[in-house]
């Protein structure tokens, strides 16, 4: 799936499973921030999937705001035969730049 807002673009390239299948999530910004932006990344169901790393940072003025940072999403075996379980990957941002502070979603 893909999540876009005025500031952050996130895109996932696939699905995971309980056998450890991984998927990559890429995150980048829409514009150069005036202050560093830290994005915390998390699974809405840790019994089904985990993320690594749990956060990414984009610096201000370093020219890297539009370069994808990759987060790996890994399926987790919960020892329950439960078929396909939908969970989401969410993120929230912190920054002194008001355009990037306080973005919160779990749509990917």
PDB file of C-alpha atoms in Angstrom:
ATOM      1  CA  UNK A   1       0.000   0.000   0.000  1.00  0.00           C
ATOM      2  CA  UNK A   2       0.958   3.623  -0.091  1.00  0.00           C
ATOM      3  CA  UNK A   3       0.442   6.519   2.243  1.00  0.00           C
ATOM      4  CA  UNK A   4       0.890  10.108   1.113  1.00  0.00           C
ATOM      5  CA  UNK A   5       0.198  13.389   2.795  1.00  0.00           C
ATOM      6  CA  UNK A   6       1.525  16.884   2.334  1.00  0.00           C
ATOM      7  CA  UNK A   7       4.810  15.936   3.979  1.00  0.00           C
ATOM      8  CA  UNK A   8       5.600  12.199   4.029  1.00  0.00           C
ATOM      9  CA  UNK A   9       5.445   9.433   1.419  1.00  0.00           C
ATOM     10  CA  UNK A  10       5.518   5.786   2.539  1.00  0.00           C
ATOM     11  CA  UNK A  11       5.246   2.759   0.262  1.00  0.00           C
ATOM     12  CA  UNK A  12       5.197  -0.983   1.000  1.00  0.00           C
ATOM     13  CA  UNK A  13       6.216  -3.547  -1.603  1.00  0.00           C
ATOM     14  CA  UNK A  14       4.400  -6.631  -0.387  1.00  0.00           C
ATOM     15  CA  UNK A  15       3.090  -8.871   2.332  1.00  0.00           C
ATOM     16  CA  UNK A  16       4.538 -10.904   5.194  1.00  0.00           C
ATOM     17  CA  UNK A  17       3.739 -14.313   6.643  1.00  0.00           C
ATOM     18  CA  UNK A  18       4.270 -16.302   9.837  1.00  0.00           C
ATOM     19  CA  UNK A  19       7.269 -18.058   8.318  1.00  0.00           C
ATOM     20  CA  UNK A  20       9.347 -14.872   8.436  1.00  0.00           C
ATOM     21  CA  UNK A  21       8.597 -13.499   4.968  1.00  0.00           C
ATOM     22  CA  UNK A  22       9.695  -9.880   4.829  1.00  0.00           C
ATOM     23  CA  UNK A  23       8.498  -6.811   2.990  1.00  0.00           C
ATOM     24  CA  UNK A  24      10.222  -3.461   2.580  1.00  0.00           C
ATOM     25  CA  UNK A  25       8.659  -0.151   3.473  1.00  0.00           C
ATOM     26  CA  UNK A  26      10.270   2.961   1.993  1.00  0.00           C
ATOM     27  CA  UNK A  27       9.842   6.390   3.516  1.00  0.00           C
ATOM     28  CA  UNK A  28      10.857   9.803   2.183  1.00  0.00           C
ATOM     29  CA  UNK A  29       9.846  13.404   2.654  1.00  0.00           C
ATOM     30  CA  UNK A  30       8.132  15.692   0.150  1.00  0.00           C
ATOM     31  CA  UNK A  31      10.390  18.674   0.846  1.00  0.00           C
ATOM     32  CA  UNK A  32      13.584  19.677   2.627  1.00  0.00           C
ATOM     33  CA  UNK A  33      12.686  20.190   6.303  1.00  0.00           C
ATOM     34  CA  UNK A  34      13.880  23.234   8.218  1.00  0.00           C
ATOM     35  CA  UNK A  35      14.763  20.963  11.155  1.00  0.00           C
ATOM     36  CA  UNK A  36      15.573  17.254  11.517  1.00  0.00           C
ATOM     37  CA  UNK A  37      12.584  14.899  11.224  1.00  0.00           C
ATOM     38  CA  UNK A  38      12.460  11.645  13.203  1.00  0.00           C
ATOM     39  CA  UNK A  39       9.853   9.094  12.133  1.00  0.00           C
ATOM     40  CA  UNK A  40       8.948   6.331  14.581  1.00  0.00           C
ATOM     41  CA  UNK A  41       7.740   3.213  12.727  1.00  0.00           C
ATOM     42  CA  UNK A  42       5.660   0.495  14.405  1.00  0.00           C
ATOM     43  CA  UNK A  43       3.406  -2.494  13.806  1.00  0.00           C
ATOM     44  CA  UNK A  44      -0.201  -2.273  14.985  1.00  0.00           C
ATOM     45  CA  UNK A  45       0.019  -5.979  15.941  1.00  0.00           C
ATOM     46  CA  UNK A  46       3.381  -7.203  17.227  1.00  0.00           C
ATOM     47  CA  UNK A  47       2.084 -10.803  17.276  1.00  0.00           C
ATOM     48  CA  UNK A  48       1.821 -10.658  13.468  1.00  0.00           C
ATOM     49  CA  UNK A  49       4.635  -8.373  12.293  1.00  0.00           C
ATOM     50  CA  UNK A  50       7.658  -6.402  13.451  1.00  0.00           C
ATOM     51  CA  UNK A  51       9.678  -3.541  11.961  1.00  0.00           C
ATOM     52  CA  UNK A  52      13.378  -2.763  11.808  1.00  0.00           C
ATOM     53  CA  UNK A  53      14.641  -0.155  12.335  1.00  0.00           C
ATOM     54  CA  UNK A  54      11.989   1.281  14.627  1.00  0.00           C
ATOM     55  CA  UNK A  55      12.781   4.840  13.546  1.00  0.00           C
ATOM     56  CA  UNK A  56      14.427   6.790  10.739  1.00  0.00           C
ATOM     57  CA  UNK A  57      15.753  10.346  10.717  1.00  0.00           C
ATOM     58  CA  UNK A  58      15.999  12.896   7.928  1.00  0.00           C
ATOM     59  CA  UNK A  59      18.401  15.780   8.519  1.00  0.00           C
ATOM     60  CA  UNK A  60      17.728  19.379   7.606  1.00  0.00           C
ATOM     61  CA  UNK A  61      19.624  20.837   4.674  1.00  0.00           C
ATOM     62  CA  UNK A  62      21.575  17.657   3.914  1.00  0.00           C
ATOM     63  CA  UNK A  63      19.938  16.985   0.529  1.00  0.00           C
ATOM     64  CA  UNK A  64      18.705  13.542   1.650  1.00  0.00           C
ATOM     65  CA  UNK A  65      15.037  14.410   2.295  1.00  0.00           C
ATOM     66  CA  UNK A  66      13.882  12.765  -0.949  1.00  0.00           C
ATOM     67  CA  UNK A  67      16.073   9.650  -0.678  1.00  0.00           C
ATOM     68  CA  UNK A  68      14.131   6.557   0.394  1.00  0.00           C
ATOM     69  CA  UNK A  69      14.955   5.124   3.790  1.00  0.00           C
ATOM     70  CA  UNK A  70      14.096   1.436   4.055  1.00  0.00           C
ATOM     71  CA  UNK A  71      12.314  -0.265   6.947  1.00  0.00           C
ATOM     72  CA  UNK A  72      12.027  -4.063   6.887  1.00  0.00           C
ATOM     73  CA  UNK A  73       8.704  -5.540   7.983  1.00  0.00           C
ATOM     74  CA  UNK A  74       8.970  -9.177   9.108  1.00  0.00           C
ATOM     75  CA  UNK A  75       6.137 -11.625   9.698  1.00  0.00           C
ATOM     76  CA  UNK A  76       5.986 -13.141  13.190  1.00  0.00           C
ATOM     77  CA  UNK A  77       4.994 -16.720  14.045  1.00  0.00           C
ATOM     78  CA  UNK A  78       2.472 -16.433  16.874  1.00  0.00           C
ATOM     79  CA  UNK A  79       1.955 -20.223  17.153  1.00  0.00           C
ATOM     80  CA  UNK A  80      -1.730 -19.763  16.350  1.00  0.00           C
ATOM     81  CA  UNK A  81      -3.275 -21.170  13.193  1.00  0.00           C
ATOM     82  CA  UNK A  82      -5.202 -18.049  12.295  1.00  0.00           C
ATOM     83  CA  UNK A  83      -4.885 -17.708   8.522  1.00  0.00           C
ATOM     84  CA  UNK A  84      -4.329 -14.310   7.005  1.00  0.00           C
ATOM     85  CA  UNK A  85      -4.407 -11.571   9.616  1.00  0.00           C
ATOM     86  CA  UNK A  86      -4.353  -7.955   8.523  1.00  0.00           C
ATOM     87  CA  UNK A  87      -2.175  -5.553  10.457  1.00  0.00           C
ATOM     88  CA  UNK A  88      -0.865  -2.137   9.587  1.00  0.00           C
ATOM     89  CA  UNK A  89       2.438  -0.357   9.822  1.00  0.00           C
ATOM     90  CA  UNK A  90       2.144   3.056  11.326  1.00  0.00           C
ATOM     91  CA  UNK A  91       4.377   5.981  11.912  1.00  0.00           C
ATOM     92  CA  UNK A  92       4.475   9.269  13.717  1.00  0.00           C
ATOM     93  CA  UNK A  93       6.863  12.141  13.330  1.00  0.00           C
ATOM     94  CA  UNK A  94       8.621  14.584  15.605  1.00  0.00           C
ATOM     95  CA  UNK A  95      10.373  17.716  14.411  1.00  0.00           C
ATOM     96  CA  UNK A  96      10.824  21.376  15.249  1.00  0.00           C
ATOM     97  CA  UNK A  97       9.583  21.970  11.672  1.00  0.00           C
ATOM     98  CA  UNK A  98       5.791  22.421  12.042  1.00  0.00           C
ATOM     99  CA  UNK A  99       5.199  20.933   8.571  1.00  0.00           C
ATOM    100  CA  UNK A 100       6.631  17.627   9.804  1.00  0.00           C
ATOM    101  CA  UNK A 101       5.750  17.535  13.481  1.00  0.00           C
ATOM    102  CA  UNK A 102       2.938  15.323  14.725  1.00  0.00           C
ATOM    103  CA  UNK A 103       2.057  13.353  11.591  1.00  0.00           C
ATOM    104  CA  UNK A 104       0.430  10.126  12.808  1.00  0.00           C
ATOM    105  CA  UNK A 105      -0.953   7.329  10.670  1.00  0.00           C
ATOM    106  CA  UNK A 106      -1.146   3.570  10.237  1.00  0.00           C
ATOM    107  CA  UNK A 107      -2.293   3.158   6.670  1.00  0.00           C
ATOM    108  CA  UNK A 108       0.533   1.199   5.095  1.00  0.00           C
TER     109      UNK A 108
END
